[in-house]
Coordinates of C-alpha atoms in Angstrom, one line a residue:
X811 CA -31.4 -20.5 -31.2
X812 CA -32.1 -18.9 -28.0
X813 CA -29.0 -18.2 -25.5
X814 CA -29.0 -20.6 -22.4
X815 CA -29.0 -17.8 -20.2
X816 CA -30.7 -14.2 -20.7
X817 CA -28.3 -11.5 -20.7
X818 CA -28.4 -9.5 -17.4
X819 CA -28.9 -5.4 -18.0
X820 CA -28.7 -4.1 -14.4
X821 CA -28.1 -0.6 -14.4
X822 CA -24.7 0.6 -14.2
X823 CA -23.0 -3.2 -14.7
X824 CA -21.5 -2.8 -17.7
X825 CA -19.2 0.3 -16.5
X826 CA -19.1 -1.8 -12.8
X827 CA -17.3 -4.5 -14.9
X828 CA -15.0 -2.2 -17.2
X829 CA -13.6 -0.2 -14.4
X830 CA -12.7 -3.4 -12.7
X831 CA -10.8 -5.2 -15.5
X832 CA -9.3 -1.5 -15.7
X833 CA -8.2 -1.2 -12.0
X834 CA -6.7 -4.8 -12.3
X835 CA -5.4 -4.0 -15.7
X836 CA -3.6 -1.2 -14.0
X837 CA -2.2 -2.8 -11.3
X838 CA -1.0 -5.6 -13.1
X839 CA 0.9 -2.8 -15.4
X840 CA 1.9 -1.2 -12.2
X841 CA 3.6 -4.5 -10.6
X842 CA 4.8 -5.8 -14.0
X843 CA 7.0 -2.2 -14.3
X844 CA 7.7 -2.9 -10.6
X845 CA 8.8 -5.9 -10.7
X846 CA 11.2 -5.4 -13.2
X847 CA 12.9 -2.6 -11.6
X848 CA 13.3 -4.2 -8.5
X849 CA 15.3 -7.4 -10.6
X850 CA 16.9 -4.7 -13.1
X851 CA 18.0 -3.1 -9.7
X852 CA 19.0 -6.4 -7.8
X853 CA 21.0 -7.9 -10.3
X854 CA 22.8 -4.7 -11.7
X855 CA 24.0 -3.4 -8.4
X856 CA 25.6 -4.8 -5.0
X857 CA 23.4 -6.2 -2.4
X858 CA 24.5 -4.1 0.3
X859 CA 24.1 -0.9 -2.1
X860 CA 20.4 -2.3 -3.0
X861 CA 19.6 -2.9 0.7
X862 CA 20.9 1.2 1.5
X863 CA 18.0 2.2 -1.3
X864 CA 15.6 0.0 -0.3
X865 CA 15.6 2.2 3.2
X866 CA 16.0 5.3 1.6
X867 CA 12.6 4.3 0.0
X868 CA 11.3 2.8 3.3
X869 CA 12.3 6.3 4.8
X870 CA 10.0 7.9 1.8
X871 CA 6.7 6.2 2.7
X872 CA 7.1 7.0 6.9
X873 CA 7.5 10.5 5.8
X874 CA 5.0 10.8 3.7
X875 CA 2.3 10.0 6.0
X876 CA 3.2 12.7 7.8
X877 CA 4.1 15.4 5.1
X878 CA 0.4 14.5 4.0
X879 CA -0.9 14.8 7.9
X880 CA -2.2 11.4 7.1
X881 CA -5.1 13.4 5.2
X882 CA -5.1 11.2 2.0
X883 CA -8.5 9.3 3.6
X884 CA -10.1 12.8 4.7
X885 CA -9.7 14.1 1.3
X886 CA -11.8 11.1 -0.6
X887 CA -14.0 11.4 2.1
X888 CA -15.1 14.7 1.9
X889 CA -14.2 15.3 -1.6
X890 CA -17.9 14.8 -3.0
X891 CA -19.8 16.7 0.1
X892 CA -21.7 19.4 -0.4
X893 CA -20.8 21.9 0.6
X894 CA -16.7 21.1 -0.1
X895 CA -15.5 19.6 2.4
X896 CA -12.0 19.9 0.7
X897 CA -10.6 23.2 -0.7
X898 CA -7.1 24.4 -2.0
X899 CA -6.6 26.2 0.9
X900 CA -6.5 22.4 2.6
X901 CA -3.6 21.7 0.1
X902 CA -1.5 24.4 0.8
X903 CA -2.3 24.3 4.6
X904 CA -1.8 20.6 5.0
X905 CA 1.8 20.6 3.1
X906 CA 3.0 24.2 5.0
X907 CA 2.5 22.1 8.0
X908 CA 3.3 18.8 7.1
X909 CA 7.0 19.1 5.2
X910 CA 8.5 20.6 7.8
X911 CA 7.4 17.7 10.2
X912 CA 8.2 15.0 7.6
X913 CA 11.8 16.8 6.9
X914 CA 12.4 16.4 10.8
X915 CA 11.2 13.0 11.1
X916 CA 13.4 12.1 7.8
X917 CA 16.6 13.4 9.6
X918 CA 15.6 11.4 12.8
X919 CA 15.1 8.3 11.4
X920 CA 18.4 8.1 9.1
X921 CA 19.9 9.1 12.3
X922 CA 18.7 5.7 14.3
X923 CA 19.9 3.9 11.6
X924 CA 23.5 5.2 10.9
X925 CA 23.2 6.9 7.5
X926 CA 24.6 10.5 6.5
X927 CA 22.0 13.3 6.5
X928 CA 22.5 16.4 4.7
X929 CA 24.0 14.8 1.6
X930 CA 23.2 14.7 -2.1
X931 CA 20.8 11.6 -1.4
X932 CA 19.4 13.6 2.0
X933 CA 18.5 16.7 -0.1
X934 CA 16.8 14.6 -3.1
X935 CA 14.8 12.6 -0.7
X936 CA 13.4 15.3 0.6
X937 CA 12.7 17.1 -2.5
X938 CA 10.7 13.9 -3.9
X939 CA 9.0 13.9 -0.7
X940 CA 7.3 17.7 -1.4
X941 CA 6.0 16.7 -4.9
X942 CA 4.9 13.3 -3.5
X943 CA 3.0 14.7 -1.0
X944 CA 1.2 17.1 -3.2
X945 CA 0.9 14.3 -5.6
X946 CA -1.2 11.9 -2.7
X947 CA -3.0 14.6 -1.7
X948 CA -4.6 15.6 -4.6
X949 CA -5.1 12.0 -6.2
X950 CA -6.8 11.2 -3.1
X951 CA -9.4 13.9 -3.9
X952 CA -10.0 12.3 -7.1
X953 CA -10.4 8.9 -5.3
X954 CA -13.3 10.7 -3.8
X955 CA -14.9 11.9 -7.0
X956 CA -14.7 8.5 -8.6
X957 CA -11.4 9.2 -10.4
X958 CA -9.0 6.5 -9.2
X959 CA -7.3 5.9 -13.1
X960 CA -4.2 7.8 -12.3
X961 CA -4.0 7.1 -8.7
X962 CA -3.7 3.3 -9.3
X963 CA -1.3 4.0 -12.5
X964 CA 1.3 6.2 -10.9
X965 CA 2.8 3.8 -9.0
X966 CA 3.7 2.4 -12.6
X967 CA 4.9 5.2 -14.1
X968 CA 7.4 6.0 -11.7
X969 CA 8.9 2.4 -12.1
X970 CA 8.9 2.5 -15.4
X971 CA 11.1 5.8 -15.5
X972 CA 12.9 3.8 -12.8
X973 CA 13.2 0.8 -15.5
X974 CA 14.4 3.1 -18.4
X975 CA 16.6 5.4 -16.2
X976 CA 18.9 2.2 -14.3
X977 CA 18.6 0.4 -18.1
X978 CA 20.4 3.5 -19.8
X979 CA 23.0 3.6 -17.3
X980 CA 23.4 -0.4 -17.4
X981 CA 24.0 -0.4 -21.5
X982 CA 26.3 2.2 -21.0
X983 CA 28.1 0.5 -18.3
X984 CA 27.3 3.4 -15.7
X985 CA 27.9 2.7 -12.0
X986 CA 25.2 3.3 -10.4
X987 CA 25.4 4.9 -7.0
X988 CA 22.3 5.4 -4.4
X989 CA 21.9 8.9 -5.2
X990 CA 21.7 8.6 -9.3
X991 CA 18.5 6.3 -8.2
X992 CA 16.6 8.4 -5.9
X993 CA 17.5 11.5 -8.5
X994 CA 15.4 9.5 -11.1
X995 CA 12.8 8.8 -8.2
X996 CA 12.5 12.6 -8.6
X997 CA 12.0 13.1 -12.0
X998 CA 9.5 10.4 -11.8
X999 CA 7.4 11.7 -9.5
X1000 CA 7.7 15.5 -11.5
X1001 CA 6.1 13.4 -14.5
X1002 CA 3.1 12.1 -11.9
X1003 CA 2.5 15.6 -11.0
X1004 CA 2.0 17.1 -14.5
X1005 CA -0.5 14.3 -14.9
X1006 CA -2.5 15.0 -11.8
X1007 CA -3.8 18.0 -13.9
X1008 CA -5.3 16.0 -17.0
X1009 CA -9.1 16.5 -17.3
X1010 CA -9.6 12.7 -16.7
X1011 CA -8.5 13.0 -13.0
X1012 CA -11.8 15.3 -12.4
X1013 CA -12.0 18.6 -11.1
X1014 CA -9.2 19.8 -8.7
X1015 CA -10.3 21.3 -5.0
X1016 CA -12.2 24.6 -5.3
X1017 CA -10.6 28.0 -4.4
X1018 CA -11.5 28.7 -0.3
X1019 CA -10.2 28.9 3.3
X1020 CA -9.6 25.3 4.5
X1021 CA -12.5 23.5 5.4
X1022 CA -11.2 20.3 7.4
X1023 CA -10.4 21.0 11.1
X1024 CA -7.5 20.3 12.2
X1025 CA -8.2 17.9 15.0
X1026 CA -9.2 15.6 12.4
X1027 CA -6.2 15.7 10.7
X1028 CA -4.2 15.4 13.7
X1029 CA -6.4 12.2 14.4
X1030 CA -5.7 11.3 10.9
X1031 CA -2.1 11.7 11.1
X1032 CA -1.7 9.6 14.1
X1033 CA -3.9 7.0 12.3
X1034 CA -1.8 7.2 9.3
X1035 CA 1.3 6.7 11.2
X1036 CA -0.1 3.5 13.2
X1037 CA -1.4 1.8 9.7
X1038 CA 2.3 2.5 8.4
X1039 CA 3.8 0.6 11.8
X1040 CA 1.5 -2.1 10.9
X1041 CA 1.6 -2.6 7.3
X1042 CA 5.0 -0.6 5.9
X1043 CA 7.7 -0.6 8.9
X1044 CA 8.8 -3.7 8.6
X1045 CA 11.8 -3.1 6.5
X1046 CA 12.7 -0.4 8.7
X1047 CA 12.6 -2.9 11.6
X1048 CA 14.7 -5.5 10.2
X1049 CA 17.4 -2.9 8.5
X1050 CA 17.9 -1.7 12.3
X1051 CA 19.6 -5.3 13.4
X1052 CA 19.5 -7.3 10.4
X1053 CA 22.4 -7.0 7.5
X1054 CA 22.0 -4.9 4.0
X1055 CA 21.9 -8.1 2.1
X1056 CA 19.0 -10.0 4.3
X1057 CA 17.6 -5.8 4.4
X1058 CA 18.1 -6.5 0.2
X1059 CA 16.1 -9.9 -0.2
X1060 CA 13.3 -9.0 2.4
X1061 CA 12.0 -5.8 0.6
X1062 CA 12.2 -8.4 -2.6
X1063 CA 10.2 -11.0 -0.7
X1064 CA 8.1 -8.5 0.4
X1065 CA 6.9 -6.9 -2.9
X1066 CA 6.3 -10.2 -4.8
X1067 CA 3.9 -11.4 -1.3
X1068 CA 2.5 -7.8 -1.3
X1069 CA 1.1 -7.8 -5.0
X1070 CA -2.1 -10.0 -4.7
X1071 CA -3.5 -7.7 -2.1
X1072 CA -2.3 -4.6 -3.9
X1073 CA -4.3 -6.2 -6.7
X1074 CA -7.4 -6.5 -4.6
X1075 CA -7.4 -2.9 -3.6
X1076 CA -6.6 -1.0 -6.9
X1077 CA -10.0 -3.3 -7.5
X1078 CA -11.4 -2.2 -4.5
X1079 CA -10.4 1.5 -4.8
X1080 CA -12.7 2.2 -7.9
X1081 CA -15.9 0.9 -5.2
X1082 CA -14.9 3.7 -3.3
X1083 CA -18.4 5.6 -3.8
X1084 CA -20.4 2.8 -2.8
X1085 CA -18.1 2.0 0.2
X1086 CA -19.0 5.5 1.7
X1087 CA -23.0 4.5 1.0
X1088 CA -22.6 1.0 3.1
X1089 CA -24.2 0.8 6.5
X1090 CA -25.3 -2.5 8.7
X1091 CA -29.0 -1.8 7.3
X1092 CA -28.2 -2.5 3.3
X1093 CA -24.3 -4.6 3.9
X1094 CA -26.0 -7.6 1.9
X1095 CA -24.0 -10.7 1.5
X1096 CA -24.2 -9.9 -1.7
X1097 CA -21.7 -6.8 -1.3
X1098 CA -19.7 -9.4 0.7
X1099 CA -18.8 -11.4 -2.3
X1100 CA -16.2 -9.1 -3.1
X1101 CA -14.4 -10.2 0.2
X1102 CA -14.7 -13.8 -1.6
X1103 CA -13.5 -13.0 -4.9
X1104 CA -10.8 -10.9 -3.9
X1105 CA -9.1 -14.2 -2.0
X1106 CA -10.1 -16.4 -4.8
X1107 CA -7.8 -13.9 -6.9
X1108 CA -5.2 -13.7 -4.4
X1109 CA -4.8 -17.9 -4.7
X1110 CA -4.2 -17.3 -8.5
X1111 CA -1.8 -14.8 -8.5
X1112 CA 0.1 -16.1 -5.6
X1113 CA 0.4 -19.3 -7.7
X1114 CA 1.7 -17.4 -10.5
X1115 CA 4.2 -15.2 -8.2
X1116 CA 5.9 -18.4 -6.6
X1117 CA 6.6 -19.6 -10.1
X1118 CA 7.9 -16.1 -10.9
X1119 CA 10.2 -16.3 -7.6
X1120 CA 11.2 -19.6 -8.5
X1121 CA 12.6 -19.0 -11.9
X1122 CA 14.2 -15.7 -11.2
X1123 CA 16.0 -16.9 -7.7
X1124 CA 19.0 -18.1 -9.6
X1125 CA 19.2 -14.9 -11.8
X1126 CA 19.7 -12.9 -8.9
X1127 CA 22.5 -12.6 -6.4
X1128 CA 19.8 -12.0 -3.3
X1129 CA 17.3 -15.0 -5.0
X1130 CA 17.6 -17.8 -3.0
X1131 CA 16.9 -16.0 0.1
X1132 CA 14.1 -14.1 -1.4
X1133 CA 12.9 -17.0 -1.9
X1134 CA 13.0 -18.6 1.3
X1135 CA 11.5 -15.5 3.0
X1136 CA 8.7 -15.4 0.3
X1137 CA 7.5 -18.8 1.1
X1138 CA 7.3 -17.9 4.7
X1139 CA 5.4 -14.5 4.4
X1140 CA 2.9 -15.8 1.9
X1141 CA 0.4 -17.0 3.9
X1142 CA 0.1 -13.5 5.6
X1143 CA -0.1 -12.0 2.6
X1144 CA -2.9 -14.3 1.2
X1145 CA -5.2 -13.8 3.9
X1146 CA -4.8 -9.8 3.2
X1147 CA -6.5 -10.5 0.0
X1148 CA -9.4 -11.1 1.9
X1149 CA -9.4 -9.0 5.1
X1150 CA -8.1 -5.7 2.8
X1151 CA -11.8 -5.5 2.0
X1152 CA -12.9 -5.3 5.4
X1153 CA -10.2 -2.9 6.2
X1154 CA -11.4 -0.1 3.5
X1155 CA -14.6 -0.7 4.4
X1156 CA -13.8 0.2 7.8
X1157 CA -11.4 2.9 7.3
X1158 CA -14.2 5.0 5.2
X1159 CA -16.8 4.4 7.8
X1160 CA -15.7 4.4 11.0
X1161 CA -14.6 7.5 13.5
X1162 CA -11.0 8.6 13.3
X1163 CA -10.8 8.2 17.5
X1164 CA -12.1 4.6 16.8
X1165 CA -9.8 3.8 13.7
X1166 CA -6.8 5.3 15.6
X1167 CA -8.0 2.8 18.7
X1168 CA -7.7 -0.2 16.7
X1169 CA -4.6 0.5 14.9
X1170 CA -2.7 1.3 17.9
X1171 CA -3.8 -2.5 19.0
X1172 CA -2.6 -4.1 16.0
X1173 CA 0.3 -2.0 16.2
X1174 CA 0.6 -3.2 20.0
X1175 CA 0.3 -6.9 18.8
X1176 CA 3.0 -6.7 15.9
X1177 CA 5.7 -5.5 17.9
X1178 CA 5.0 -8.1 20.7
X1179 CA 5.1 -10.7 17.9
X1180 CA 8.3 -9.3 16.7
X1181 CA 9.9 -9.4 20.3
X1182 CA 9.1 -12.8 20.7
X1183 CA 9.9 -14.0 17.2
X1184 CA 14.0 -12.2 17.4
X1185 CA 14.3 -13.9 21.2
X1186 CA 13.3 -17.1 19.4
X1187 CA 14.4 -17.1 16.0
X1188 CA 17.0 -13.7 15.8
X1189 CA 18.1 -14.7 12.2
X1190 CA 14.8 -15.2 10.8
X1191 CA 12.5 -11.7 12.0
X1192 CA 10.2 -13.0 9.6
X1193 CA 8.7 -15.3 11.0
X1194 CA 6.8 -13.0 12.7
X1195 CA 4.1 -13.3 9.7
X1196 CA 3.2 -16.7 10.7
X1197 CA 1.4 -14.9 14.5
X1198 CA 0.3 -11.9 12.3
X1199 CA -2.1 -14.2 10.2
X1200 CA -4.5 -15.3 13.2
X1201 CA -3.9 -11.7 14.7
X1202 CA -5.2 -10.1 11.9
X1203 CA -8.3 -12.2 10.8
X1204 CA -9.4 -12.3 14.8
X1205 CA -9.2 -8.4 14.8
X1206 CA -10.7 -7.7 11.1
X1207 CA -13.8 -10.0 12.3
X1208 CA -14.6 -9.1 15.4
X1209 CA -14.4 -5.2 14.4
X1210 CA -16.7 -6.0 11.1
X1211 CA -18.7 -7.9 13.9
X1212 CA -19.2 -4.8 15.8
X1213 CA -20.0 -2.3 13.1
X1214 CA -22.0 -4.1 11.0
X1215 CA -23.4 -6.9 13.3
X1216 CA -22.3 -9.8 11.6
X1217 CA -18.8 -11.7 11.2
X1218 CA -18.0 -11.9 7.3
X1219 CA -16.2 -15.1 7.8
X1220 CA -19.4 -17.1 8.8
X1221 CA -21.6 -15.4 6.3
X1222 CA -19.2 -15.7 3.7
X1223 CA -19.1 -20.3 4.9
X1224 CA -23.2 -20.2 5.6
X1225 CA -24.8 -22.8 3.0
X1226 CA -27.7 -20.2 2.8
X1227 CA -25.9 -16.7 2.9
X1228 CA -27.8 -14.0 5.4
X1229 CA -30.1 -11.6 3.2

């Protein structure tokens, strides 16, 4: 008996579908070990103390945009030119400059808000930072290549050291203090960088002078920055007026609304070399349907993480309020697993003066959100999620509009799709 429907052999579909299933597979390994650490964390240790390394981790990600000089989308995109448009020398040049700028900006920002610097957690933040920096850099090379395994799996093997590290000192009744947690933060990211050097992550940058200029990195950097205002400060905003426990179930909140588009782009990631072939001549609404599929996939998870948030609210001693805040921020962070397509696309094929131009407007428009939301509603900053959804899907379409001609939204609702 014949099948009902002949098997399709395009070229190159079968490895197309594996590496997806793989970059999801990944991701859901990645948020799985996260997720655990976060509640292993939460109900283990006092919310106030969990809040205090929840910014200590906020504090991390600023700093390493600029320990990187923002450079992690440079290096994928001139990792497969010819010739090199990356080389060690980039590495070591990049990082000589970039620590010491990321060290300063790490003192002034536990400065603003009221925490010791120069102490045992001080020193081990900033050692993470140097082999987290080296890390990004050189993962984002293999992003470039077509190597994005490890890059989406790290994340996931530094919670799961976090996992076994705070679970050893819970069975043996250890109290746990802010700086045993960021010390294991360090040894996880030490095991990342002995895997960066596997042979499955692809070549690493050739031996030479560095090749990027350094305009471009500066434009990079102050891109980088602007795209952390937008899509990572937010923690860092509330923690400045807003108590440790709220501080505590907002960076909860936050991670469980955050996964579906997380998911999307460890999918997205792995199209990487085709992103950098798209142009308005061949963006088919065909390519578009990944837009599509990535929101149909952020309605199913999103189902699944409200029941997660649901059940574990009462385990927790920051649930409830997780739980409220979640439900208010998850309409944001379903309409990201749409526009986060648009937004790679973008970032890989537009000018660094242009990319830096819109980001400083959506930064413009958050914080003008967030004034108005704390003069209306001071106890409840996040709220400010509910203007960012129509800011963000005006912006994302009318920028798709203007470099590819079209607006993704209308294409994607057309009863007969554009060619």
């Amino acid at each position: 008996m014949k099948p009902l429907c002949p098997p399709i052999a395009l070229p190159g579909a079968r490895m197309a579908w594996l590496s997806g299933v793989g970059a999801l597979a990944s991701r859901l390994y990645v948020y799985l070990s996260g997720f655990l650490a976060i509640f292993l964390m939460a109900a283990s240790i006092p919310p106030a103390r969990f809040g205090e390394y929840s910014v200590y981790q906020s504090v991390m990600e600023v700093a390493l945009v600029l320990g990187t000089l923002g450079s992690s989308l440079l290096f994928s995109r001139n990792a497969a030119t010819v010739p090199p448009g990356v080389t060690r020398g980039d590495v070591v040049r990049t990082l000589a400059i970039g620590l010491p700028l990321a060290t300063v900006l790490v003192t002034v920002v536990l400065t603003l808000q009221r925490m010791p610097v120069g102490d045992a957690p001080f020193v081990l933040l900033v050692a993470t930072l140097a082999v987290f920096a080296f890390n990004s850099l050189r993962l984002s090379y293999s992003r470039g290549l077509g190597h994005a395994g490890l890059l989406n799996l790290e994340a996931g093997i530094r919670a799961t050291i976090l996992v076994a590290g705070v679970g050893l000192c819970v069975a043996v009744r250890f109290d746990l203090g802010v700086a045993h947690l960021l010390l294991i933060n360090l040894f996880a990211v030490v095991v990342v960088c002995l895997a960066v050097g596997l042979p499955g992550n692809g070549a690493a940058p050739p031996a030479g002078r560095a090749a990027l200029g350094l305009a471009s990195q500066a434009g990079a950097t102050v891109y980088s920055l602007l795209m952390f205002l937008l899509r990572k400060s937010d923690l860092l905003i509330v923690a400045y007026f807003m108590p440790l426990s709220y501080v505590g179930a907002f960076k909860l909140a936050f991670l469980l609304a955050e996964a579906p588009s997380q998911f999307v782009q460890a999918f997205l990631v792995t199209k990487t070399p085709a992103m950098l072939e798209t142009d308005a001549g061949n963006f088919t609404a065909e390519k578009l349907r990944l837009a599509k599929l990535s929101f149909l996939l952020g309605c199913g998870l999103f189902v699944g993480l409200a029941a997660l948030i649901s059940v574990a609210a009462p385990l927790l001693k920051l649930g409830n309020e997780a739980r409220a805040i979640f439900l208010c921020i998850a309409p944001y962070f379903l309409l990201r697993t749409y526009t986060i397509h648009h937004e790679m696309v973008l970032s890989l094929k537009t000018s660094m003066g242009s990319l830096g131009g819109w980001a400083l407007l959506e930064v413009a428009l958050r914080l003008a959100s967030y004034a108005v939301v704390v003069a209306m509603f001071p106890t409840k900053p996040h709220y400010v999620f509910f203007i960012a959804c129509a800011t963000d899907l005006a912006l994302y379409e009318t920028r798709m509009r203007l470099q590819f001609g079209f607006f993704p939204l209308v294409r994607l609702l057309a009863r007969k799709p554009a060619p």
